[in-house]
Short mmCIF file of C-alpha atoms and ligand atoms in Angstrom, two decimals:
data_model
loop_
_atom_site.label_atom_id
_atom_site.label_comp_id
_atom_site.label_asym_id
_atom_site.label_seq_id
_atom_site.Cartn_x
_atom_site.Cartn_y
_atom_site.Cartn_z
CA MET A 1348 0.00 0.03 -0.04
CA MET A 1349 1.22 3.43 -0.86
CA THR A 1350 0.88 5.93 1.91
CA TYR A 1351 0.78 9.11 -0.05
CA PHE A 1352 -1.92 9.97 -2.55
CA CYS A 1353 -3.37 13.03 -4.05
CA ASP A 1354 -6.12 13.42 -6.52
CA SER A 1355 -4.75 15.79 -9.06
CA PRO A 1356 -3.44 14.44 -12.32
CA ARG A 1357 0.32 14.12 -12.61
CA PRO A 1358 1.12 16.86 -14.98
CA THR A 1359 -0.22 19.44 -12.52
CA SER A 1360 0.74 17.61 -9.29
CA PHE A 1361 4.34 17.40 -10.18
CA CYS A 1362 5.71 19.01 -13.25
CA ALA A 1363 9.27 17.92 -13.09
CA HIS A 1364 8.89 15.93 -16.27
CA PHE A 1365 10.12 17.93 -19.18
CA PHE A 1366 12.58 16.93 -21.72
CA ALA A 1367 16.13 17.03 -20.47
CA ALA A 1368 16.91 20.51 -21.60
CA VAL A 1369 14.27 21.83 -19.33
CA MET A 1370 14.80 19.20 -16.71
CA LEU A 1371 18.51 19.91 -16.35
CA GLY A 1372 17.84 23.56 -16.48
CA GLY A 1373 16.43 23.71 -13.04
CA ALA A 1374 13.02 22.12 -12.90
CA ALA A 1375 14.57 19.31 -10.92
CA ALA A 1376 13.66 20.47 -7.45
CA ILE A 1377 11.78 17.37 -6.29
CA GLY A 1378 10.76 17.19 -2.81
CA LEU A 1379 12.17 14.01 -1.29
CA ALA A 1380 10.79 14.43 2.24
CA GLY A 1381 7.88 12.18 2.91
CA CYS A 1382 8.31 10.26 -0.35
CA ALA A 1383 9.11 6.88 1.07
CA PRO A 1384 6.00 4.72 0.73
CA ASP A 1385 5.22 2.49 3.70
CA ASN A 1386 5.54 -0.66 1.81
CA PRO A 1387 4.81 -3.74 3.82
CA GLY A 1388 5.32 -5.90 0.75
CA MET A 1389 9.06 -5.46 1.03
CA GLY A 1390 9.19 -7.83 3.87
CA GLY A 1391 12.71 -9.05 4.38
CA MET A 1392 14.27 -6.33 2.25
CA GLY A 1393 13.54 -3.94 5.08
CA GLY A 1394 12.32 -0.37 4.88
CA MET A 1395 13.75 1.52 1.90
CA GLY A 1396 14.83 -1.70 0.47
CA GLY A 1397 18.53 -1.31 1.11
CA MET A 1398 19.30 -1.98 -2.49
CA GLY A 1399 22.22 -0.65 -4.39
CA GLY A 1400 21.92 0.13 -8.08
CA ALA A 1401 21.91 3.55 -9.72
CA GLY A 1402 25.32 4.65 -8.64
CA GLY A 1403 25.16 3.15 -5.22
CA MET A 1404 22.08 4.98 -4.07
CA ALA A 1405 19.38 2.96 -2.46
CA ILE A 1406 16.43 2.42 -4.70
CA PRO A 1407 13.12 2.63 -2.80
CA PRO A 1408 10.83 -0.30 -3.46
CA ALA A 1409 8.29 -0.54 -6.25
CA PRO A 1410 4.67 -0.05 -5.22
CA ASP A 1411 2.71 -3.20 -4.33
CA MET A 1412 0.38 -4.26 -7.01
CA ILE A 1413 -3.41 -3.98 -6.48
CA ALA A 1414 -4.90 -7.53 -6.45
CA VAL A 1415 -7.07 -7.89 -9.46
CA PRO A 1416 -9.58 -10.83 -9.39
CA PRO A 1417 -10.11 -12.64 -12.65
CA TRP A 1418 -12.89 -11.00 -14.73
CA SER A 1419 -14.44 -11.64 -18.12
CA GLY A 1420 -14.65 -9.04 -20.86
CA THR A 1421 -13.43 -8.04 -24.28
CA LEU A 1422 -10.09 -7.05 -25.65
CA ALA A 1423 -11.71 -4.86 -28.35
CA THR A 1424 -10.20 -1.50 -29.07
CA SER A 1425 -11.86 1.41 -30.86
CA GLY A 1426 -10.86 2.28 -34.34
CA ALA A 1427 -10.47 5.67 -36.05
CA ALA A 1428 -12.97 6.47 -38.74
CA ASP A 1429 -11.42 6.91 -42.17
CA LYS A 1430 -12.88 10.13 -43.61
CA ASP A 1431 -11.37 9.68 -47.07
CA PRO A 1432 -13.30 7.40 -49.42
CA SER A 1433 -10.26 6.63 -51.54
CA ALA A 1434 -8.68 3.25 -50.96
CA LYS A 1435 -5.14 4.61 -50.76
CA VAL A 1436 -5.73 7.33 -48.19
CA VAL A 1437 -6.49 6.92 -44.48
CA GLU A 1438 -7.60 10.28 -43.08
CA VAL A 1439 -8.55 10.56 -39.43
CA ASP A 1440 -9.26 13.16 -36.78
CA LEU A 1441 -7.37 12.85 -33.52
CA ASN A 1442 -7.64 15.05 -30.52
CA ALA A 1443 -5.93 15.00 -27.19
CA ALA A 1444 -8.02 16.05 -24.21
CA PRO A 1445 -8.51 15.50 -20.47
CA GLY A 1446 -11.10 12.92 -19.58
CA GLU A 1447 -11.96 10.27 -17.09
CA ALA A 1448 -10.96 6.59 -17.12
CA GLU A 1449 -12.54 3.80 -15.05
CA TYR A 1450 -9.69 1.40 -14.32
CA LEU A 1451 -11.26 0.27 -11.07
CA PRO A 1452 -15.05 -0.34 -11.27
CA GLY A 1453 -16.97 2.71 -10.09
CA LYS A 1454 -13.81 4.66 -9.29
CA PRO A 1455 -13.05 7.27 -11.83
CA THR A 1456 -9.40 8.28 -12.58
CA GLN A 1457 -8.48 11.54 -14.28
CA ALA A 1458 -6.72 10.87 -17.53
CA TRP A 1459 -5.67 12.35 -20.79
CA MET A 1460 -6.87 10.63 -23.93
CA PHE A 1461 -6.78 10.60 -27.71
CA ASN A 1462 -10.46 10.80 -28.95
CA GLY A 1463 -11.76 10.05 -25.49
CA THR A 1464 -10.35 6.52 -25.21
CA ILE A 1465 -7.31 4.75 -23.74
CA PRO A 1466 -5.64 3.60 -25.83
CA GLY A 1467 -6.51 6.13 -28.50
CA PRO A 1468 -8.22 4.86 -31.66
CA VAL A 1469 -6.37 2.29 -33.70
CA ILE A 1470 -5.31 3.78 -36.99
CA ARG A 1471 -5.19 1.08 -39.72
CA ALA A 1472 -3.65 1.39 -43.15
CA ASN A 1473 -2.16 -0.79 -45.88
CA VAL A 1474 1.44 -0.53 -47.02
CA GLY A 1475 1.74 2.33 -49.49
CA ASP A 1476 -1.31 4.26 -48.20
CA ASP A 1477 -1.06 7.90 -47.33
CA VAL A 1478 -1.93 8.56 -43.74
CA VAL A 1479 -3.39 11.96 -42.82
CA VAL A 1480 -4.05 12.76 -39.26
CA HIS A 1481 -5.80 16.07 -38.40
CA PHE A 1482 -4.63 16.65 -34.88
CA LYS A 1483 -6.13 19.10 -32.38
CA ASN A 1484 -4.60 19.73 -28.92
CA ASP A 1485 -7.27 20.20 -26.35
CA LEU A 1486 -4.83 19.73 -23.42
CA PRO A 1487 -3.92 22.62 -21.14
CA GLU A 1488 -0.25 22.35 -22.29
CA PRO A 1489 1.69 21.90 -25.46
CA THR A 1490 2.03 18.45 -26.99
CA ALA A 1491 3.03 16.71 -30.27
CA ILE A 1492 2.54 13.22 -31.67
CA HIS A 1493 5.46 11.03 -32.38
CA TRP A 1494 4.91 8.07 -34.61
CA HIS A 1495 7.06 5.46 -32.88
CA GLY A 1496 8.81 3.10 -35.33
CA VAL A 1497 7.24 4.58 -38.37
CA ARG A 1498 9.66 5.78 -41.06
CA VAL A 1499 8.01 9.12 -41.49
CA PRO A 1500 9.55 12.23 -43.08
CA ASN A 1501 11.66 14.08 -40.49
CA ALA A 1502 9.25 17.03 -40.34
CA MET A 1503 6.41 14.55 -39.26
CA ASP A 1504 8.39 12.83 -36.49
CA GLY A 1505 6.71 14.88 -33.76
CA ALA A 1506 9.88 14.82 -31.76
CA GLY A 1507 13.17 16.55 -31.26
CA PRO A 1508 14.42 19.82 -32.78
CA ALA A 1509 12.31 19.25 -35.89
CA THR A 1510 9.08 19.18 -33.86
CA ASN A 1511 6.26 21.62 -33.97
CA GLU A 1512 5.07 21.77 -30.45
CA ILE A 1513 1.42 22.23 -30.76
CA PRO A 1514 0.09 24.77 -28.24
CA PRO A 1515 -3.19 24.35 -26.33
CA GLY A 1516 -6.04 24.81 -28.80
CA GLY A 1517 -3.57 24.35 -31.71
CA THR A 1518 -3.90 22.06 -34.68
CA PHE A 1519 -1.34 20.21 -36.87
CA ASP A 1520 -1.81 17.85 -39.86
CA TYR A 1521 0.52 14.89 -39.79
CA GLN A 1522 1.00 13.33 -43.17
CA PHE A 1523 3.11 10.43 -44.30
CA THR A 1524 3.16 7.36 -46.45
CA ALA A 1525 2.98 4.05 -44.57
CA LEU A 1526 6.15 2.39 -45.91
CA ASP A 1527 6.34 -0.63 -43.69
CA ALA A 1528 3.81 -3.24 -42.42
CA GLY A 1529 3.81 -3.83 -38.72
CA THR A 1530 2.49 -2.79 -35.32
CA PHE A 1531 3.45 0.71 -34.48
CA TRP A 1532 2.32 3.23 -31.93
CA TYR A 1533 1.90 6.93 -31.39
CA HIS A 1534 2.53 9.01 -28.25
CA PRO A 1535 3.47 12.57 -27.31
CA HIS A 1536 7.12 13.53 -27.18
CA VAL A 1537 6.61 16.61 -25.21
CA LYS A 1538 6.73 16.13 -21.47
CA ALA A 1539 6.47 12.50 -22.55
CA SER A 1540 6.80 10.85 -19.10
CA ALA A 1541 3.82 12.77 -17.71
CA GLN A 1542 1.65 12.80 -20.87
CA VAL A 1543 2.09 9.13 -21.78
CA ASP A 1544 1.59 8.19 -18.14
CA MET A 1545 -1.75 10.04 -18.20
CA GLY A 1546 -2.98 7.75 -21.00
CA LEU A 1547 -1.83 9.40 -24.23
CA TYR A 1548 -0.95 6.52 -26.56
CA GLY A 1549 -2.49 4.67 -29.41
CA VAL A 1550 -1.67 2.01 -32.06
CA LEU A 1551 -1.03 2.33 -35.80
CA ILE A 1552 -1.25 -0.87 -37.73
CA VAL A 1553 0.02 -1.24 -41.26
CA ASP A 1554 -1.06 -4.33 -43.11
CA ASP A 1555 0.60 -5.88 -46.13
CA PRO A 1556 -2.13 -7.47 -48.21
CA ALA A 1557 0.54 -9.46 -50.05
CA ALA A 1558 2.03 -11.06 -46.96
CA PRO A 1559 1.37 -14.77 -46.31
CA LYS A 1560 -1.88 -15.21 -44.49
CA LEU A 1561 -1.73 -16.56 -40.92
CA PRO A 1562 -4.26 -19.26 -40.02
CA ILE A 1563 -5.88 -17.25 -37.25
CA VAL A 1564 -9.39 -16.98 -35.97
CA GLY A 1565 -8.95 -13.41 -35.00
CA GLU A 1566 -6.58 -10.80 -33.72
CA ASP A 1567 -6.39 -8.50 -30.75
CA ILE A 1568 -4.36 -5.47 -29.95
CA LEU A 1569 -2.89 -5.50 -26.44
CA VAL A 1570 -1.41 -2.23 -25.29
CA LEU A 1571 0.37 -2.91 -22.02
CA ASP A 1572 0.74 -0.21 -19.46
CA ASP A 1573 0.54 0.36 -15.74
CA VAL A 1574 -1.00 3.08 -13.63
CA LEU A 1575 -0.53 4.20 -10.12
CA LEU A 1576 -3.83 4.51 -8.25
CA ASP A 1577 -5.19 4.87 -4.74
CA PRO A 1578 -7.03 1.55 -4.58
CA SER A 1579 -9.81 2.98 -2.38
CA THR A 1580 -10.74 5.92 -4.61
CA GLY A 1581 -9.25 5.38 -8.07
CA ALA A 1582 -7.49 8.73 -7.83
CA ARG A 1583 -3.94 8.89 -9.06
CA GLY A 1584 -1.31 7.82 -6.57
CA VAL A 1585 1.71 9.98 -5.77
CA PRO A 1586 4.85 7.99 -6.69
CA ASP A 1587 8.03 7.87 -4.75
CA GLU A 1588 10.09 10.50 -6.59
CA MET A 1589 13.36 9.00 -5.63
CA ARG A 1590 12.38 5.75 -7.19
CA VAL A 1591 10.86 7.46 -10.27
CA GLN A 1592 14.12 9.27 -11.07
CA MET A 1593 16.12 6.03 -10.94
CA MET A 1594 13.63 3.47 -12.31
CA GLY A 1595 10.92 5.54 -14.03
CA ILE A 1596 7.35 5.66 -12.96
CA GLU A 1597 5.71 2.24 -12.33
CA GLY A 1598 2.07 1.67 -11.36
CA ASN A 1599 0.36 -0.60 -9.06
CA LEU A 1600 -2.26 -1.74 -11.57
CA ALA A 1601 -1.34 -3.41 -14.91
CA LEU A 1602 -3.42 -2.35 -17.83
CA VAL A 1603 -4.28 -4.25 -20.97
CA SER A 1604 -5.58 -1.81 -23.60
CA GLY A 1605 -6.85 0.60 -20.95
CA ARG A 1606 -8.54 -2.00 -18.84
CA ARG A 1607 -7.33 -3.59 -15.60
CA SER A 1608 -5.51 -6.83 -16.23
CA ASN A 1609 -6.61 -10.38 -15.80
CA VAL A 1610 -9.43 -10.41 -18.29
CA GLY A 1611 -10.75 -13.75 -19.63
CA VAL A 1612 -11.80 -14.21 -23.21
CA PRO A 1613 -13.37 -17.24 -24.71
CA ALA A 1614 -11.27 -19.57 -26.97
CA ARG A 1615 -11.21 -22.98 -28.48
CA ALA A 1616 -8.21 -25.44 -28.04
CA GLY A 1617 -5.86 -25.50 -30.94
CA GLU A 1618 -6.99 -22.36 -32.61
CA LEU A 1619 -4.57 -19.55 -33.10
CA ARG A 1620 -5.21 -15.83 -32.25
CA LEU A 1621 -2.81 -13.03 -33.17
CA PHE A 1622 -1.92 -10.75 -30.32
CA ARG A 1623 -0.23 -7.49 -31.44
CA ILE A 1624 1.35 -6.29 -28.25
CA VAL A 1625 2.75 -2.87 -27.47
CA ASN A 1626 4.58 -1.94 -24.32
CA ALA A 1627 3.39 1.60 -23.79
CA ALA A 1628 4.45 1.77 -20.12
CA ASN A 1629 6.89 4.49 -19.13
CA ALA A 1630 9.11 2.07 -17.33
CA ARG A 1631 7.69 -1.37 -16.59
CA PHE A 1632 9.31 -4.31 -18.41
CA PHE A 1633 6.82 -7.06 -19.28
CA ARG A 1634 8.45 -10.51 -19.57
CA LEU A 1635 5.61 -12.38 -21.14
CA ALA A 1636 4.86 -16.13 -20.88
CA LEU A 1637 1.80 -18.11 -21.79
CA ALA A 1638 1.09 -20.61 -19.02
CA GLY A 1639 -1.00 -23.51 -20.17
CA GLY A 1640 -0.72 -22.66 -23.89
CA THR A 1641 1.66 -22.14 -26.73
CA MET A 1642 3.11 -18.77 -27.78
CA ILE A 1643 4.61 -18.38 -31.25
CA ARG A 1644 6.39 -15.09 -32.09
CA VAL A 1645 5.72 -13.87 -35.64
CA GLY A 1646 6.49 -10.23 -35.52
CA SER A 1647 8.73 -7.66 -34.00
CA ASP A 1648 8.94 -3.86 -34.00
CA GLY A 1649 9.17 -3.59 -37.76
CA GLY A 1650 6.60 -6.19 -38.84
CA ARG A 1651 6.94 -9.90 -39.36
CA ILE A 1652 10.10 -11.77 -38.49
CA GLU A 1653 11.48 -14.29 -40.97
CA LYS A 1654 10.38 -17.53 -39.48
CA PRO A 1655 7.79 -18.23 -36.67
CA GLU A 1656 9.47 -18.98 -33.36
CA VAL A 1657 7.84 -20.90 -30.46
CA ALA A 1658 8.66 -18.72 -27.44
CA GLY A 1659 8.84 -19.76 -23.79
CA ALA A 1660 9.14 -16.22 -22.62
CA LEU A 1661 9.41 -12.86 -24.35
CA LEU A 1662 10.80 -9.76 -22.76
CA LEU A 1663 9.02 -6.60 -23.98
CA THR A 1664 10.68 -3.37 -22.82
CA PRO A 1665 9.03 -0.01 -23.03
CA GLY A 1666 8.53 1.00 -26.62
CA GLU A 1667 8.92 -2.51 -28.11
CA ARG A 1668 6.28 -4.52 -29.90
CA ALA A 1669 5.69 -8.20 -30.48
CA GLU A 1670 3.15 -10.03 -32.68
CA ILE A 1671 2.54 -13.43 -31.22
CA LEU A 1672 0.17 -16.29 -32.00
CA VAL A 1673 -1.39 -17.76 -28.90
CA ARG A 1674 -3.08 -21.06 -28.44
CA VAL A 1675 -4.73 -22.99 -25.60
CA ASP A 1676 -3.51 -26.50 -25.98
CA GLN A 1677 -6.25 -28.57 -24.19
CA PRO A 1678 -10.04 -28.29 -24.37
CA GLY A 1679 -11.62 -27.06 -21.20
CA THR A 1680 -8.42 -25.45 -19.92
CA THR A 1681 -7.16 -21.95 -19.62
CA ALA A 1682 -3.97 -20.36 -20.97
CA THR A 1683 -2.76 -17.35 -19.10
CA LEU A 1684 -0.62 -14.59 -20.68
CA ARG A 1685 1.37 -13.47 -17.71
CA ALA A 1686 4.09 -10.98 -16.88
CA THR A 1687 6.83 -13.00 -15.17
CA PRO A 1688 9.63 -11.71 -13.04
CA TYR A 1689 12.53 -9.99 -14.71
CA GLN A 1690 15.36 -8.23 -12.98
CA ARG A 1691 16.23 -4.98 -14.69
CA VAL A 1692 18.45 -3.66 -11.99
CA ASP A 1693 21.43 -4.98 -10.02
CA PRO A 1694 21.10 -5.98 -7.27
CA GLY A 1695 17.72 -7.46 -7.98
CA GLU A 1696 14.43 -6.51 -6.51
CA PRO A 1697 11.32 -8.48 -5.49
CA THR A 1698 9.03 -8.81 -8.49
CA VAL A 1699 5.52 -10.22 -8.87
CA GLU A 1700 3.73 -12.19 -11.49
CA ILE A 1701 0.82 -10.38 -13.13
CA ASP A 1702 -1.85 -12.27 -14.95
CA LEU A 1703 -2.73 -10.19 -18.02
CA VAL A 1704 -5.14 -12.17 -20.20
CA ARG A 1705 -6.69 -15.57 -19.95
CA LEU A 1706 -7.76 -17.59 -22.87
CA VAL A 1707 -10.60 -19.79 -21.64
CA ALA A 1708 -11.07 -22.85 -23.88
CA SER A 1709 -14.44 -24.47 -24.43
CA ALA A 1710 -14.84 -28.29 -24.28
CA ASP A 1711 -14.85 -28.43 -28.05
CA PRO A 1712 -12.25 -30.79 -29.56
CA PRO A 1713 -9.04 -29.02 -30.60
CA VAL A 1714 -8.68 -27.47 -34.05
CA GLN A 1715 -5.60 -28.28 -36.20
CA THR A 1716 -3.63 -25.48 -37.73
CA THR A 1717 -0.44 -25.24 -39.88
CA LEU A 1718 1.73 -22.20 -40.06
CA PRO A 1719 3.69 -21.08 -43.07
CA ALA A 1720 7.41 -21.95 -42.58
CA THR A 1721 8.55 -18.62 -43.74
CA LEU A 1722 6.79 -15.32 -43.05
CA ARG A 1723 8.95 -12.97 -44.99
CA THR A 1724 12.49 -12.69 -46.33
CA ILE A 1725 14.72 -10.37 -44.35
CA VAL A 1726 18.07 -9.67 -45.95
CA PRO A 1727 20.81 -9.04 -43.38
CA LEU A 1728 22.37 -5.58 -43.66
CA GLY A 1729 25.79 -5.47 -45.25
CA GLU A 1730 29.12 -4.40 -43.84
CA PRO A 1731 28.93 -1.10 -41.93
CA THR A 1732 30.84 1.89 -43.36
CA VAL A 1733 30.98 3.48 -39.93
CA THR A 1734 31.17 1.85 -36.44
CA ARG A 1735 30.54 3.75 -33.30
CA THR A 1736 30.46 3.06 -29.59
CA ILE A 1737 27.64 4.56 -27.53
CA LYS A 1738 28.15 4.12 -23.81
CA LEU A 1739 25.10 4.09 -21.61
CA GLY A 1740 25.84 5.32 -18.10
CA GLU A 1741 24.52 6.99 -15.00
CA GLU A 1742 25.78 9.40 -12.46
CA THR A 1743 24.42 10.31 -9.09
CA SER A 1744 25.30 13.64 -7.42
CA GLY A 1745 23.60 14.50 -4.20
CA MET A 1746 20.03 13.23 -4.55
CA GLU A 1747 19.97 13.59 -8.36
CA THR A 1748 20.44 10.76 -10.85
CA THR A 1749 21.39 11.64 -14.35
CA PHE A 1750 21.63 9.18 -17.27
CA LEU A 1751 24.36 9.57 -19.79
CA LEU A 1752 25.24 8.77 -23.42
CA ASN A 1753 29.02 8.72 -23.82
CA GLY A 1754 29.49 10.47 -20.55
CA ALA A 1755 27.21 13.43 -21.27
CA ALA A 1756 23.51 14.24 -20.64
CA TYR A 1757 21.21 15.85 -23.20
CA PRO A 1758 21.60 18.54 -24.55
CA ASN A 1759 25.38 18.10 -24.07
CA VAL A 1760 25.75 14.75 -25.91
CA PRO A 1761 27.73 15.42 -29.09
CA ILE A 1762 25.52 15.11 -32.20
CA VAL A 1763 26.09 12.02 -34.33
CA THR A 1764 26.01 12.69 -38.01
CA ALA A 1765 25.27 9.80 -40.36
CA LYS A 1766 25.23 9.70 -44.18
CA LEU A 1767 22.12 8.66 -46.05
CA GLY A 1768 22.49 5.35 -47.91
CA THR A 1769 24.91 3.86 -45.43
CA VAL A 1770 24.88 1.16 -42.82
CA GLU A 1771 26.34 1.94 -39.49
CA GLU A 1772 27.17 -0.45 -36.64
CA TRP A 1773 26.62 0.89 -33.13
CA SER A 1774 27.99 -0.94 -30.11
CA LEU A 1775 25.70 -0.06 -27.30
CA VAL A 1776 27.77 -0.52 -24.17
CA ASN A 1777 25.78 -0.42 -20.98
CA GLU A 1778 28.03 0.44 -18.15
CA SER A 1779 25.25 1.07 -15.71
CA ASP A 1780 23.58 -1.15 -13.14
CA MET A 1781 20.19 -1.22 -14.92
CA ASP A 1782 18.78 -2.14 -18.27
CA HIS A 1783 17.98 0.57 -20.88
CA PRO A 1784 15.66 0.13 -23.86
CA PHE A 1785 17.52 1.89 -26.69
CA HIS A 1786 15.29 3.54 -29.30
CA VAL A 1787 16.25 5.21 -32.58
CA HIS A 1788 13.82 7.46 -34.41
CA GLY A 1789 13.25 7.24 -38.17
CA PHE A 1790 15.36 4.19 -39.00
CA PHE A 1791 15.23 0.50 -38.36
CA PHE A 1792 18.13 -1.57 -37.21
CA GLN A 1793 19.04 -5.27 -36.97
CA LYS A 1794 20.45 -6.66 -33.77
CA ASP A 1795 23.57 -8.81 -34.01
CA GLY A 1796 22.51 -10.53 -37.20
CA GLU A 1797 18.98 -11.38 -36.13
CA ARG A 1798 16.49 -11.64 -38.99
CA GLU A 1799 14.12 -8.92 -37.85
CA TRP A 1800 13.67 -5.20 -37.92
CA LYS A 1801 13.85 -3.32 -34.62
CA ASP A 1802 13.60 0.30 -33.52
CA THR A 1803 13.90 -0.40 -29.78
CA VAL A 1804 16.20 -2.90 -28.18
CA ASN A 1805 16.99 -3.70 -24.60
CA VAL A 1806 20.61 -3.22 -23.57
CA PRO A 1807 20.92 -5.31 -20.42
CA ARG A 1808 22.95 -3.87 -17.57
CA LYS A 1809 26.76 -4.28 -17.89
CA ALA A 1810 26.23 -5.82 -21.41
CA THR A 1811 26.94 -4.70 -24.97
CA VAL A 1812 24.46 -5.00 -27.76
CA LYS A 1813 25.55 -4.43 -31.41
CA VAL A 1814 23.03 -3.05 -33.92
CA LYS A 1815 23.38 -2.26 -37.61
CA ILE A 1816 21.36 0.76 -38.47
CA ASP A 1817 19.99 1.09 -42.01
CA PHE A 1818 20.24 4.78 -43.05
CA GLY A 1819 18.72 3.93 -46.46
CA THR A 1820 17.45 6.82 -48.49
CA ARG A 1821 13.73 7.67 -48.63
CA GLU A 1822 11.78 10.84 -48.94
CA GLY A 1823 12.26 13.05 -45.88
CA ALA A 1824 14.92 10.83 -44.34
CA ALA A 1825 17.45 13.70 -44.02
CA GLY A 1826 17.18 15.78 -40.99
CA ASP A 1827 17.62 16.03 -37.24
CA TRP A 1828 16.42 12.86 -35.51
CA MET A 1829 17.03 11.54 -32.03
CA TYR A 1830 17.78 8.39 -30.13
CA HIS A 1831 17.15 7.82 -26.48
CA CYS A 1832 16.35 5.38 -23.66
CA HIS A 1833 12.60 4.50 -23.76
CA ILE A 1834 12.29 4.57 -20.02
CA LEU A 1835 10.81 8.01 -20.47
CA GLU A 1836 12.17 9.35 -17.18
CA HIS A 1837 15.70 8.32 -18.22
CA ALA A 1838 15.33 10.18 -21.49
CA GLU A 1839 14.24 13.27 -19.63
CA ARG A 1840 17.15 12.83 -17.18
CA GLY A 1841 19.71 13.03 -19.98
CA MET A 1842 19.71 9.72 -21.88
CA LEU A 1843 18.68 11.29 -25.20
CA ALA A 1844 20.65 12.65 -28.10
CA GLU A 1845 20.33 14.05 -31.57
CA LEU A 1846 21.15 12.18 -34.72
CA MET A 1847 21.79 14.34 -37.86
CA VAL A 1848 21.23 12.37 -41.09
CA GLU A 1849 22.43 14.03 -44.30
CU1 C2O B 3381 8.44 6.08 -28.47
CU2 C2O B 3381 11.36 8.98 -28.89
O1 C2O B 3381 9.85 7.47 -28.68
CU1 CU B 3382 17.15 3.94 -19.42
#
């Protein structure tokens, strides 16, 4: 149980979440007194936890999760209405505005939403379509929409120096061609930690009608998130600021597409469903497993992977996506998609299992299905013309933790300049005691020779991950992009940099 709660939404209750330029410029006065939650769940760890990590400072414990009983419902998400009758254009209206969510039955929570829903409406297009989004900002502060993973023209990226911040009441038309099939998402990149935490995120799906068909009975979009609530009222909880600055904000209630977790949906043994999963949480890592069923990974950040892979567990860090086929194996049984413990900081912390979705199979006899052996051909990127080392670090001075790229915090990280039409290899060397999900805007990469396209990759603590980035030419590819840790609080505490592509 958290001891401290208040009922104002985060952006007004504590506004220390700006991008790093602002953050480091002096908005960092965070009151630490009285922040330690009285957390009985820590048991043997004792009080503040006594853990090291983050430069030797003790990390206060995570909030205890609210117990969520199993419930039955739907995974359906709302879609955005296409206003343009032509087949090659998807034209939608999107607005961001304050509203109310009901995560706990009968207990309203103040939230910020796209088109009045969390997640925002699913935007769906085919490869090659033009996507036009008429955006209106009805929030009390500036915002912008970033199209995470989408190879948009630089001026449409909604982030970084190229961004138009849209003032309250302002409008902006985002326009781009959907070049790649896959499961993408959109979220603000202005005060991102606060705005995304308040509920501003949605999914963009791009289909490739020519791709091999999967033998599925249906598909669901699962946007994973968590929210910190006062369990008795549904009002937003006040997080422990010391923990937030080290680990990012984590909630005490896991959300699946804007609903509390542990929802049961009907199924039949043997049949395959496609789950398109987005981790939209600021900081929570979801290590997914399907207990009592089979999970087959078929897609990654940038669409389908080359061959289906049966997966025992699948780590999805903030920003990453996975497309998985799920199946209950036996009639009359239940398969549970569960977040299983994963240690993202050293020394480790107590973690809990969270049941996210249950597939409840009828007694009908199992269905047989066969999958295509190859989903897509992915050609490995060639020899890099440039190799770079990017060191991920952290530094604590006094009560402030800063996250670093090559020893500096944004905006002091030297700008990387890359040439269009080249492949670069970046060695991401994590020297810190915690994992960092590394995200590059505007370009896909391949990890260590894996046959899949990524835009976000976890770099485990004290480990090195090598990625080859494809700076292939396309319209609007030149410009000032960015890369950063997708723990949004880490990005805002320095782990963000500019990438000039010319
Ligand atoms: Cu979802 Cu700059 O990222
Ligand atoms: Cu990080």
